[in-house]
Short mmCIF file of C-alpha atoms in Angstrom, two decimals:
data_model
loop_
_atom_site.label_atom_id
_atom_site.label_comp_id
_atom_site.label_asym_id
_atom_site.label_seq_id
_atom_site.Cartn_x
_atom_site.Cartn_y
_atom_site.Cartn_z
CA MET I 248 -16.78 -23.19 -18.96
CA LYS I 249 -15.47 -26.41 -17.43
CA LYS I 250 -18.29 -28.80 -16.61
CA GLU I 251 -16.62 -29.84 -13.34
CA TYR I 252 -17.19 -26.32 -11.94
CA GLU I 253 -20.79 -25.77 -13.01
CA ASN I 254 -22.12 -26.46 -9.49
CA THR I 255 -19.18 -25.01 -7.54
CA GLN I 256 -19.50 -21.58 -5.91
CA VAL I 257 -16.56 -19.41 -4.84
CA TYR I 258 -17.10 -16.66 -2.26
CA PHE I 259 -14.58 -13.87 -1.83
CA VAL I 260 -14.86 -11.94 1.43
CA GLY I 261 -13.74 -8.37 0.71
CA GLY I 262 -13.85 -6.47 -2.58
CA GLY I 263 -10.27 -5.24 -2.80
CA LEU I 264 -7.54 -5.92 -5.33
CA GLY I 265 -6.90 -9.40 -3.91
CA SER I 266 -10.45 -10.60 -4.50
CA LEU I 267 -10.63 -9.03 -7.96
CA ALA I 268 -7.33 -10.69 -8.88
CA GLY I 269 -8.52 -14.03 -7.52
CA ALA I 270 -11.71 -13.81 -9.56
CA ALA I 271 -9.68 -12.93 -12.66
CA TYR I 272 -7.45 -15.98 -12.16
CA LEU I 273 -10.54 -18.17 -11.85
CA VAL I 274 -11.96 -16.79 -15.08
CA ARG I 275 -8.74 -16.69 -17.07
CA ASP I 276 -6.83 -19.74 -15.88
CA CYS I 277 -9.56 -22.09 -14.69
CA ASP I 278 -12.36 -21.41 -17.19
CA PHE I 279 -14.55 -20.96 -14.13
CA PRO I 280 -18.14 -19.73 -14.69
CA GLY I 281 -18.29 -16.06 -13.68
CA LYS I 282 -21.81 -16.36 -12.35
CA ASN I 283 -20.49 -18.79 -9.72
CA ILE I 284 -17.96 -16.25 -8.41
CA HIS I 285 -19.30 -14.00 -5.66
CA ILE I 286 -17.47 -10.99 -4.19
CA LEU I 287 -18.91 -9.78 -0.87
CA GLU I 288 -17.86 -6.23 0.02
CA GLY I 289 -18.97 -4.25 3.07
CA MET I 290 -18.53 -0.86 1.42
CA HIS I 291 -20.62 0.61 -1.38
CA ILE I 292 -17.67 0.46 -3.77
CA LEU I 293 -15.04 -2.04 -4.89
CA GLY I 294 -11.28 -1.57 -4.76
CA GLY I 295 -10.51 -1.81 -1.06
CA SER I 296 -7.49 0.36 -0.33
CA ASN I 297 -7.03 1.16 -4.04
CA ASP I 298 -9.43 4.06 -3.80
CA ALA I 299 -9.95 7.48 -5.34
CA ALA I 300 -13.04 9.66 -5.62
CA GLY I 301 -14.31 13.21 -5.81
CA ASN I 302 -15.30 16.03 -8.11
CA PRO I 303 -14.13 19.56 -8.97
CA THR I 304 -16.67 21.22 -6.67
CA ASP I 305 -16.15 19.27 -3.43
CA GLY I 306 -12.55 18.25 -4.05
CA PHE I 307 -10.83 14.97 -4.78
CA VAL I 308 -9.49 12.41 -2.33
CA ALA I 309 -7.25 9.37 -2.35
CA ARG I 310 -6.66 7.85 1.07
CA GLY I 311 -3.28 6.49 0.00
CA GLY I 312 -0.84 6.50 -2.86
CA ARG I 313 0.54 3.27 -4.25
CA MET I 314 3.89 3.17 -5.96
CA LEU I 315 4.25 0.42 -8.54
CA ASN I 316 7.58 -1.15 -9.49
CA GLU I 317 8.42 -2.66 -12.87
CA GLU I 318 11.22 -4.90 -11.61
CA THR I 319 9.49 -6.62 -8.68
CA TYR I 320 5.75 -6.84 -9.42
CA GLU I 321 6.00 -10.07 -11.39
CA ASN I 322 2.47 -11.44 -11.01
CA THR I 323 0.85 -8.00 -11.14
CA TRP I 324 2.20 -7.17 -14.59
CA GLU I 325 1.45 -10.67 -15.87
CA LEU I 326 -2.17 -10.51 -14.71
CA LEU I 327 -2.75 -6.95 -15.92
CA SER I 328 -1.39 -7.95 -19.33
CA SER I 329 -4.63 -9.96 -19.66
CA ILE I 330 -6.89 -7.05 -18.65
CA PRO I 331 -7.84 -4.74 -21.56
CA SER I 332 -7.27 -1.02 -21.14
CA MET I 333 -10.49 0.97 -20.92
CA ASP I 334 -8.99 3.92 -22.79
CA TYR I 335 -6.73 2.48 -25.48
CA GLU I 336 -8.05 -0.16 -27.85
CA GLY I 337 -5.70 -3.07 -28.36
CA MET I 338 -3.65 -2.29 -25.24
CA SER I 339 -3.63 -4.11 -21.94
CA VAL I 340 -3.52 -2.35 -18.57
CA THR I 341 0.14 -3.37 -18.28
CA ASP I 342 0.88 -1.91 -21.72
CA GLU I 343 -0.89 1.32 -20.83
CA ILE I 344 0.84 1.81 -17.46
CA LEU I 345 4.34 0.99 -18.68
CA ALA I 346 3.96 3.13 -21.81
CA PHE I 347 2.88 6.09 -19.69
CA ASP I 348 5.65 5.53 -17.16
CA HIS I 349 8.37 5.22 -19.79
CA ALA I 350 7.15 8.45 -21.38
CA HIS I 351 7.10 10.18 -17.95
CA PRO I 352 10.12 8.83 -16.04
CA THR I 353 10.67 9.61 -12.36
CA HIS I 354 13.80 11.42 -11.20
CA ALA I 355 13.38 13.26 -7.92
CA ASN I 356 15.49 16.41 -7.60
CA ALA I 357 14.21 17.35 -4.13
CA ARG I 358 13.89 14.12 -2.18
CA LEU I 359 14.64 15.61 1.26
CA ILE I 360 14.12 19.20 2.47
CA ASN I 361 15.71 20.51 5.70
CA LYS I 362 14.35 22.89 8.34
CA ASP I 363 15.92 25.83 6.54
CA HIS I 364 13.78 25.07 3.44
CA GLU I 365 16.84 23.81 1.53
CA VAL I 366 17.00 20.78 -0.75
CA ILE I 367 19.47 18.31 0.78
CA ASP I 368 22.12 16.63 -1.36
CA VAL I 369 21.15 12.99 -0.87
CA LEU I 370 23.57 11.31 -3.26
CA SER I 371 25.37 10.05 -0.16
CA MET I 372 23.53 7.52 1.99
CA GLY I 373 25.20 9.12 5.01
CA PHE I 374 26.42 5.84 6.52
CA ASN I 375 29.36 5.32 8.81
CA ASP I 376 31.13 1.96 9.05
CA ALA I 377 28.99 0.78 11.96
CA ASP I 378 25.81 1.48 9.94
CA ARG I 379 27.16 -0.47 6.96
CA MET I 380 28.19 -3.43 9.10
CA ALA I 381 24.81 -3.58 10.86
CA LEU I 382 23.01 -3.55 7.48
CA PHE I 383 25.31 -6.24 6.07
CA LYS I 384 24.73 -8.51 9.09
CA LEU I 385 20.98 -8.04 8.72
CA MET I 386 21.13 -9.06 5.07
CA VAL I 387 22.75 -12.42 5.91
CA ILE I 388 21.13 -13.44 9.21
CA PRO I 389 18.36 -16.09 8.86
CA GLU I 390 14.87 -14.61 9.15
CA GLU I 391 13.78 -17.17 11.77
CA LYS I 392 16.15 -15.55 14.29
CA LEU I 393 14.33 -12.22 14.07
CA ASP I 394 10.90 -13.10 15.50
CA ASN I 395 9.17 -10.15 17.20
CA LEU I 396 12.15 -7.82 16.79
CA ARG I 397 11.74 -4.17 15.84
CA ILE I 398 14.04 -2.24 13.50
CA SER I 399 15.19 -0.18 16.50
CA ASP I 400 16.27 -3.37 18.32
CA TRP I 401 18.73 -4.23 15.56
CA PHE I 402 20.24 -0.75 15.34
CA ALA I 403 20.25 -0.08 19.12
CA LYS I 404 24.06 0.04 19.17
CA THR I 405 24.23 2.16 16.00
CA PRO I 406 21.68 4.95 16.63
CA HIS I 407 23.41 7.06 13.96
CA PHE I 408 21.64 4.86 11.38
CA PHE I 409 18.37 6.71 12.08
CA GLU I 410 20.02 10.05 11.23
CA THR I 411 21.20 8.98 7.77
CA ASN I 412 19.80 10.13 4.45
CA PHE I 413 19.14 6.48 3.66
CA TRP I 414 16.86 5.96 6.66
CA TYR I 415 14.81 9.09 5.99
CA MET I 416 14.39 8.16 2.32
CA TRP I 417 13.69 4.46 2.92
CA GLN I 418 11.37 5.18 5.85
CA THR I 419 9.20 7.67 4.02
CA THR I 420 9.18 5.86 0.66
CA PHE I 421 7.74 2.72 2.26
CA ALA I 422 6.23 4.18 5.50
CA PHE I 423 8.37 2.29 8.02
CA GLN I 424 8.65 3.36 11.64
CA LYS I 425 11.59 2.63 13.94
CA TRP I 426 9.32 0.22 15.79
CA SER I 427 8.24 -1.66 12.64
CA SER I 428 9.02 -5.34 12.06
CA LEU I 429 12.70 -6.10 11.53
CA ILE I 430 11.68 -9.13 9.46
CA GLU I 431 9.72 -6.94 7.07
CA PHE I 432 12.54 -4.39 6.87
CA LYS I 433 14.93 -7.22 5.96
CA ARG I 434 12.51 -8.49 3.30
CA TYR I 435 12.35 -5.00 1.79
CA MET I 436 16.14 -4.82 1.72
CA HIS I 437 16.24 -8.13 -0.18
CA ARG I 438 13.26 -7.52 -2.44
CA MET I 439 14.03 -3.87 -3.27
CA ILE I 440 17.81 -4.15 -3.46
CA PHE I 441 17.44 -3.26 -7.14
CA GLU I 442 16.10 0.14 -6.00
CA TYR I 443 18.62 0.65 -3.19
CA SER I 444 21.21 2.38 -5.36
CA ARG I 445 18.63 4.82 -6.77
CA ILE I 446 16.50 5.48 -3.70
CA HIS I 447 17.64 9.13 -3.81
CA THR I 448 15.92 9.72 -7.17
CA LEU I 449 13.11 7.14 -6.91
CA GLU I 450 13.72 6.20 -10.54
CA GLY I 451 12.24 2.79 -9.80
CA VAL I 452 8.78 4.21 -9.11
CA THR I 453 6.34 3.15 -11.85
CA ARG I 454 3.35 5.45 -12.22
CA SER I 455 -0.05 4.85 -13.79
CA ARG I 456 -1.71 7.53 -15.92
CA TYR I 457 -4.44 8.11 -13.34
CA ASN I 458 -4.99 7.02 -9.76
CA GLN I 459 -4.93 3.25 -9.24
CA TYR I 460 -8.69 3.00 -8.78
CA GLU I 461 -9.31 4.26 -12.29
CA SER I 462 -6.17 2.77 -13.84
CA ILE I 463 -6.35 -0.72 -12.30
CA ILE I 464 -9.54 -1.44 -10.34
CA LEU I 465 -12.10 -0.23 -12.91
CA PRO I 466 -10.53 -2.16 -15.85
CA MET I 467 -10.46 -5.29 -13.68
CA LYS I 468 -14.11 -4.82 -12.72
CA ALA I 469 -15.03 -4.34 -16.40
CA TYR I 470 -13.20 -7.57 -17.26
CA LEU I 471 -15.06 -9.44 -14.52
CA ASP I 472 -18.40 -7.84 -15.48
CA ARG I 473 -17.99 -9.28 -18.97
CA ALA I 474 -17.55 -12.68 -17.36
CA SER I 475 -20.77 -12.17 -15.30
CA VAL I 476 -19.05 -12.21 -11.90
CA ASP I 477 -21.46 -11.39 -9.07
CA PHE I 478 -20.61 -8.31 -6.98
CA SER I 479 -22.54 -8.03 -3.72
CA LEU I 480 -21.87 -4.57 -2.28
CA LYS I 481 -22.76 -3.42 1.23
CA TYR I 482 -22.57 -7.04 2.42
CA THR I 483 -20.58 -7.00 5.66
CA VAL I 484 -19.36 -10.50 6.51
CA THR I 485 -19.43 -10.93 10.28
CA ASP I 486 -18.42 -14.56 10.86
CA LEU I 487 -17.72 -17.96 9.35
CA ASP I 488 -19.09 -21.29 10.54
CA PHE I 489 -16.84 -24.35 10.50
CA GLU I 490 -17.42 -28.07 10.36
CA ASP I 491 -16.79 -29.76 13.70
CA GLY I 492 -13.62 -31.77 14.04
CA GLU I 493 -9.91 -31.38 13.40
CA GLY I 494 -9.86 -30.06 9.84
CA ILE I 495 -10.78 -26.62 8.53
CA THR I 496 -13.91 -26.60 6.40
CA VAL I 497 -16.14 -23.53 6.14
CA THR I 498 -19.82 -24.45 6.15
CA ALA I 499 -21.46 -21.01 6.19
CA ILE I 500 -20.81 -17.29 5.79
CA ARG I 501 -22.71 -14.92 8.09
CA TYR I 502 -23.31 -11.34 6.95
CA VAL I 503 -25.30 -8.15 7.47
CA HIS I 504 -26.94 -6.39 4.52
CA GLY I 505 -29.33 -3.45 4.76
CA GLY I 506 -29.50 -3.86 8.51
CA LYS I 507 -30.63 -7.48 8.23
CA VAL I 508 -28.57 -10.53 9.13
CA GLY I 509 -28.21 -13.34 6.60
CA ILE I 510 -26.39 -16.59 6.06
CA ILE I 511 -24.92 -18.31 3.01
CA GLN I 512 -24.69 -22.08 3.32
CA LEU I 513 -21.71 -23.63 1.53
CA ASN I 514 -22.15 -26.93 -0.23
CA LYS I 515 -19.48 -29.56 -0.64
CA GLY I 516 -16.86 -28.27 -3.08
CA ASP I 517 -17.68 -24.58 -2.54
CA LEU I 518 -14.74 -22.33 -1.64
CA CYS I 519 -14.31 -19.36 0.71
CA ILE I 520 -11.40 -16.95 0.10
CA VAL I 521 -11.03 -14.26 2.76
CA THR I 522 -9.13 -10.98 2.85
CA ASN I 523 -8.33 -11.32 6.55
CA GLY I 524 -7.12 -7.78 7.18
CA CYS I 525 -7.59 -4.35 5.62
CA MET I 526 -5.10 -1.53 6.17
CA THR I 527 -7.73 1.16 5.60
CA ASP I 528 -10.14 -0.12 8.26
CA ASN I 529 -11.66 2.77 10.24
CA SER I 530 -10.33 5.46 7.91
CA ARG I 531 -12.08 8.76 8.54
CA LEU I 532 -12.20 11.90 6.36
CA GLY I 533 -12.27 15.57 7.30
CA ASN I 534 -12.38 18.64 5.06
CA LEU I 535 -10.99 22.15 4.75
CA ASN I 536 -12.69 23.32 7.96
CA THR I 537 -13.20 20.07 9.84
CA PRO I 538 -10.52 17.78 11.28
CA THR I 539 -10.67 14.05 10.82
CA LYS I 540 -10.79 11.82 13.89
CA MET I 541 -8.88 8.86 15.26
CA ASP I 542 -11.47 6.06 15.47
CA VAL I 543 -9.90 2.76 16.54
CA GLU I 544 -12.94 0.79 17.67
CA ASN I 545 -14.00 -2.44 15.97
CA PRO I 546 -12.05 -2.49 12.69
CA ILE I 547 -14.30 -4.50 10.39
CA SER I 548 -11.69 -6.88 8.98
CA GLY I 549 -9.73 -7.18 12.21
CA ARG I 550 -12.90 -8.11 14.10
CA LEU I 551 -13.83 -10.77 11.53
CA TRP I 552 -10.32 -12.23 11.57
CA ALA I 553 -10.39 -12.39 15.39
CA LYS I 554 -13.66 -14.35 15.33
CA ILE I 555 -12.31 -16.78 12.74
CA ALA I 556 -8.94 -17.25 14.45
CA ALA I 557 -10.62 -18.05 17.78
CA LYS I 558 -12.36 -21.06 16.25
CA LYS I 559 -9.47 -22.96 14.66
CA GLU I 560 -5.73 -23.37 15.18
CA GLY I 561 -3.35 -21.98 12.58
CA LEU I 562 -5.41 -18.98 11.48
CA GLY I 563 -3.06 -16.31 12.80
CA ASN I 564 -2.97 -13.72 15.56
CA PRO I 565 -4.86 -10.58 14.51
CA ASN I 566 -4.17 -8.74 17.77
CA LYS I 567 -0.51 -8.49 16.77
CA PHE I 568 -1.57 -6.25 13.89
CA PHE I 569 -4.81 -4.60 15.00
CA GLY I 570 -4.00 -4.14 18.70
CA SER I 571 -1.73 -1.07 18.66
CA PRO I 572 -3.29 1.73 16.59
CA GLU I 573 -0.99 4.36 18.15
CA GLU I 574 1.88 2.54 16.44
CA THR I 575 0.16 1.79 13.13
CA ASN I 576 -1.46 5.08 12.12
CA TRP I 577 -0.66 7.95 9.83
CA ALA I 578 -2.69 10.70 8.21
CA SER I 579 -2.90 11.62 4.55
CA PHE I 580 -4.33 14.68 2.84
CA THR I 581 -5.46 15.47 -0.70
CA VAL I 582 -5.35 19.09 -1.89
CA THR I 583 -7.64 20.31 -4.69
CA LEU I 584 -6.90 23.73 -6.20
CA LYS I 585 -8.26 26.10 -8.85
CA GLY I 586 -5.50 26.82 -11.33
CA ASN I 587 -1.87 25.79 -11.07
CA LYS I 588 -0.27 28.57 -9.01
CA LEU I 589 0.84 26.35 -6.11
CA LEU I 590 1.95 23.49 -8.36
CA LYS I 591 4.05 25.93 -10.40
CA MET I 592 5.68 27.19 -7.20
CA ILE I 593 6.40 23.63 -6.06
CA GLU I 594 7.80 22.85 -9.52
CA LYS I 595 10.17 25.81 -9.34
CA PHE I 596 11.25 24.88 -5.80
CA SER I 597 11.77 21.16 -6.51
CA ARG I 598 12.93 21.41 -10.15
CA ASN I 599 10.43 18.62 -10.91
CA LYS I 600 7.43 18.88 -13.19
CA PRO I 601 4.25 17.24 -11.86
CA GLY I 602 4.65 13.48 -12.12
CA SER I 603 8.44 13.47 -12.37
CA GLY I 604 9.47 13.83 -8.76
CA ALA I 605 7.62 11.21 -6.70
CA LEU I 606 8.12 11.96 -2.99
CA MET I 607 9.34 15.19 -1.34
CA THR I 608 9.96 14.76 2.40
CA PHE I 609 10.39 17.56 4.94
CA ARG I 610 13.00 15.74 6.99
CA ASP I 611 12.93 17.91 10.10
CA SER I 612 9.16 18.42 10.29
CA ASN I 613 7.54 17.23 13.51
CA TRP I 614 4.94 15.32 11.51
CA LEU I 615 7.59 13.93 9.11
CA MET I 616 5.47 15.26 6.27
CA SER I 617 5.88 14.23 2.62
CA ILE I 618 4.05 15.25 -0.56
CA VAL I 619 3.61 13.75 -4.04
CA VAL I 620 2.65 15.86 -7.05
CA ALA I 621 1.32 13.45 -9.67
CA ALA I 622 1.04 14.11 -13.38
CA GLN I 623 -2.12 16.11 -14.06
CA PRO I 624 -4.91 15.18 -14.39
CA HIS I 625 -4.80 12.48 -11.70
CA PHE I 626 -8.56 11.83 -11.95
CA LYS I 627 -10.47 11.26 -15.16
CA ASN I 628 -13.14 13.83 -14.23
CA GLN I 629 -10.56 16.45 -13.25
CA PRO I 630 -10.92 19.58 -15.46
CA GLU I 631 -7.88 21.35 -16.93
CA ASP I 632 -8.25 24.29 -14.56
CA ILE I 633 -8.17 22.06 -11.46
CA THR I 634 -4.95 20.67 -9.95
CA ILE I 635 -4.42 18.22 -7.11
CA PHE I 636 -1.63 16.76 -5.01
CA TRP I 637 -1.36 14.32 -2.12
CA GLY I 638 0.65 14.14 1.07
CA TYR I 639 1.00 12.32 4.36
CA GLY I 640 2.51 12.62 7.82
CA LEU I 641 3.92 9.73 9.86
CA TYR I 642 3.72 11.31 13.32
CA THR I 643 0.11 12.35 13.80
CA ASP I 644 0.35 12.75 17.59
CA LYS I 645 3.08 15.41 17.37
CA GLU I 646 2.44 19.15 17.46
CA GLY I 647 3.20 20.90 14.17
CA ASP I 648 6.22 23.16 13.79
CA TYR I 649 4.05 26.12 12.80
CA VAL I 650 0.48 25.02 13.57
CA LYS I 651 0.67 24.14 17.24
CA LYS I 652 -1.68 21.16 17.17
CA PRO I 653 -1.22 17.42 16.55
CA MET I 654 -1.74 16.58 12.89
CA ARG I 655 -4.68 14.29 13.73
CA ASP I 656 -6.53 17.27 15.26
CA CYS I 657 -5.97 19.63 12.32
CA THR I 658 -8.39 20.79 9.66
CA GLY I 659 -7.41 20.56 6.01
CA GLU I 660 -6.64 24.28 6.02
CA GLU I 661 -4.30 23.91 9.00
CA ILE I 662 -2.45 21.01 7.37
CA LEU I 663 -1.96 23.01 4.17
CA THR I 664 -0.81 26.00 6.25
CA GLU I 665 1.84 23.85 7.93
CA LEU I 666 3.00 22.59 4.53
CA LEU I 667 3.24 26.09 3.04
CA TYR I 668 5.48 27.19 5.91
CA HIS I 669 7.76 24.19 5.31
CA LEU I 670 7.96 25.22 1.64
CA HIS I 671 8.72 28.80 2.74
CA PHE I 672 5.71 30.05 0.76
CA GLU I 673 4.18 31.98 3.67
CA GLU I 674 4.44 35.35 1.91
CA GLU I 675 1.98 34.14 -0.71
CA MET I 676 -0.18 32.21 1.77
CA ASN I 677 -3.31 34.30 1.32
CA GLU I 678 -3.19 34.19 -2.46
CA ILE I 679 -2.63 30.41 -2.44
CA MET I 680 -5.44 29.86 0.05
CA GLY I 681 -7.73 31.77 -2.29
CA THR I 682 -7.25 29.04 -4.91
CA VAL I 683 -8.15 26.15 -2.59
CA VAL I 684 -11.24 24.10 -3.41
CA ASN I 685 -10.73 21.67 -0.53
CA VAL I 686 -8.09 19.93 1.54
CA ILE I 687 -9.37 16.54 2.68
CA PRO I 688 -7.43 14.97 5.55
CA CYS I 689 -7.77 11.25 6.18
CA MET I 690 -6.91 9.49 9.43
CA LEU I 691 -5.83 5.88 8.97
CA PRO I 692 -5.40 4.08 12.33
CA TYR I 693 -4.29 0.74 10.85
CA ILE I 694 -2.53 1.82 7.64
CA ILE I 695 0.82 0.20 8.53
CA SER I 696 -0.55 -2.52 10.79
CA MET I 697 1.00 -5.20 8.55
CA PHE I 698 4.43 -3.76 9.49
CA GLN I 699 3.99 -4.64 13.16
CA PRO I 700 6.65 -6.94 14.69
CA ARG I 701 5.65 -10.56 14.22
CA ALA I 702 6.73 -14.14 14.71
CA LYS I 703 6.15 -17.29 12.74
CA GLY I 704 2.47 -18.22 12.96
CA ASP I 705 1.16 -14.69 13.53
CA ARG I 706 0.11 -14.56 9.88
CA PRO I 707 -1.82 -17.56 8.51
CA GLU I 708 -0.67 -19.48 5.47
CA VAL I 709 -2.59 -18.71 2.27
CA VAL I 710 -4.16 -22.16 2.56
CA PRO I 711 -3.87 -23.14 6.23
CA GLU I 712 -2.85 -26.68 7.10
CA GLY I 713 -5.92 -28.90 7.20
CA SER I 714 -8.07 -26.55 5.13
CA THR I 715 -10.35 -28.10 2.52
CA ASN I 716 -12.03 -24.95 1.25
CA LEU I 717 -10.66 -21.87 3.08
CA ALA I 718 -7.86 -19.57 1.92
CA PHE I 719 -6.60 -16.17 3.07
CA ILE I 720 -5.39 -13.42 0.75
CA GLY I 721 -4.10 -9.87 1.05
CA GLN I 722 -1.48 -8.16 3.19
CA PHE I 723 -1.79 -10.22 6.39
CA VAL I 724 -0.90 -13.73 5.19
CA GLU I 725 2.44 -15.51 5.08
CA ILE I 726 4.25 -16.19 1.84
CA PRO I 727 8.02 -16.65 1.73
CA GLU I 728 10.37 -13.86 0.64
CA ASP I 729 7.83 -11.31 -0.57
CA MET I 730 7.09 -7.93 1.06
CA VAL I 731 3.75 -6.50 2.18
CA PHE I 732 2.21 -3.05 1.54
CA THR I 733 2.42 -3.68 -2.21
CA GLU I 734 0.03 -4.37 -5.05
CA GLU I 735 2.11 -7.46 -5.83
CA TYR I 736 1.33 -9.08 -2.46
CA SER I 737 -2.38 -8.56 -3.10
CA VAL I 738 -2.06 -10.27 -6.50
CA ARG I 739 0.38 -13.06 -5.61
CA THR I 740 -1.67 -14.33 -2.65
CA PRO I 741 -4.93 -14.97 -4.57
CA ARG I 742 -2.98 -16.65 -7.36
CA ILE I 743 -1.56 -19.07 -4.80
CA ALA I 744 -5.01 -19.49 -3.23
CA VAL I 745 -6.84 -20.26 -6.49
CA TYR I 746 -4.23 -22.66 -7.85
CA SER I 747 -3.91 -24.46 -4.50
CA LEU I 748 -7.62 -24.86 -3.69
CA LEU I 749 -8.41 -26.08 -7.21
CA GLY I 750 -5.41 -28.40 -7.27
CA LEU I 751 -3.91 -26.86 -10.42
CA GLU I 752 -0.35 -27.56 -11.52
CA LYS I 753 0.07 -24.01 -12.80
CA LYS I 754 3.03 -22.00 -11.49
CA VAL I 755 2.96 -18.72 -9.63
CA LEU I 756 5.73 -16.41 -10.88
CA PRO I 757 8.54 -16.50 -8.29
CA VAL I 758 10.15 -13.58 -6.50
CA THR I 759 12.90 -12.25 -8.78
CA PRO I 760 16.21 -12.97 -6.97
CA HIS I 761 17.82 -9.54 -7.47
CA ARG I 762 19.93 -10.07 -4.35
CA TYR I 763 21.79 -12.89 -6.10
CA ASP I 764 22.59 -10.72 -9.13
CA ILE I 765 26.23 -9.69 -8.79
CA ARG I 766 25.67 -6.53 -10.86
CA VAL I 767 22.83 -5.39 -8.61
CA MET I 768 24.82 -6.16 -5.47
CA LEU I 769 27.89 -4.29 -6.72
CA LYS I 770 25.72 -1.22 -7.39
CA ALA I 771 24.28 -1.50 -3.90
CA LEU I 772 27.74 -1.85 -2.35
CA ASN I 773 28.97 1.18 -4.25
CA ALA I 774 25.90 3.18 -3.16
CA SER I 775 26.65 2.32 0.49
CA TYR I 776 29.98 4.16 0.21
CA ARG I 777 28.74 7.21 -1.68
#
């Protein structure tokens, strides 16, 4: 422990991956005393949006699925190489994930399915010359000219683009909408250009052995527990107090715990690192017989960010991201089954064993529904005779093709019914339904809020100008070149925050410049003409 830090306290607001990574950087790279690191989380559990829970009786649930990527998650793999695996002695979490992934490679054989229940040949991107030219121009135009533009604005004169195989695959792999930020779409094109030529097979998807909560979050928590980091659960931070004057110095953190309000006074030298937005705010679960609900009122992180931003200049514009839930929502569902009958049927249909196919999208479905069948078991407490898979729909306000209700109003049983019709499994519907333990739908009003159109200044800098002790981390801050809705963004931002606030000369691993690699670009060009 460095003596200079023995009286310094660091407070992380939010208990997601960003805060855990920040705490790990403090412990590993700064020799910071763990007992002086405090993580304040409003929920009863750590992990933020990296969640997974359940049991064989009530069913399992993961609100979202996170696809990792070996070629672009530079800081993630470097950090996890320092975190010991909980299951394999002598291995790091990075070692464990990459070993599993290399032994179970992804190669989707049924990426898109049409309305006639047929697997579409998606080797061709489906572009015409106007589509290619519009994409090329987007790749080279400076980002600062694209403030507040939507993807649909750029392709307004080439509407055919939204009918291409590429768009359906890219959209559903990353959860873009036509109205999403053009800036973010451009960043994805740059950052994921390595994956562009193999988007039809999703070979670039890197999978962990289990869900990310058990494969990443729990090993990180164990690492931080050994360092005596303080975890304060069910502490909902409601506001920050600032020193009067021009600069930005946090003097106190206000919170609610157990129904009682409290305040933490910060001393000189103490630091406050805030996750200023959470994509899973206001998520709500249903079950087999009960629909979820669309609850948009008072998102906990969005409300805190709004209070903070109102007090000082340069702290961003949360309403840009948390003000349009009808544009930022989708619904997921997790299916738990006795036996493997349905998974065997999906395997035969898709020609992919569980864990080898990544995403299957029903292109013509009104909900734009996709499913992922992970390698089994996906949960550590999942017995051999229990199977699970996950899915999501992007258009929750649309009536189903077979179940004549909007997805957001459907029970788990109705969502599974809709899926089985799209798979053309209706003749065995009753037998399949007899194997169901639960289908847990989850409504996520703000899940793609970070994709909303934005301009410079709408997202705060990691360390805002004039800040002496405040930093922002997570998916709603501005860092050059990188793309949001990734584990990497949640790891890169706290690394920048910790090194900057402590004045360290250490380097953050840069974004790998795949778009300047002539071999990668030639593959991408060739793929555009397939």
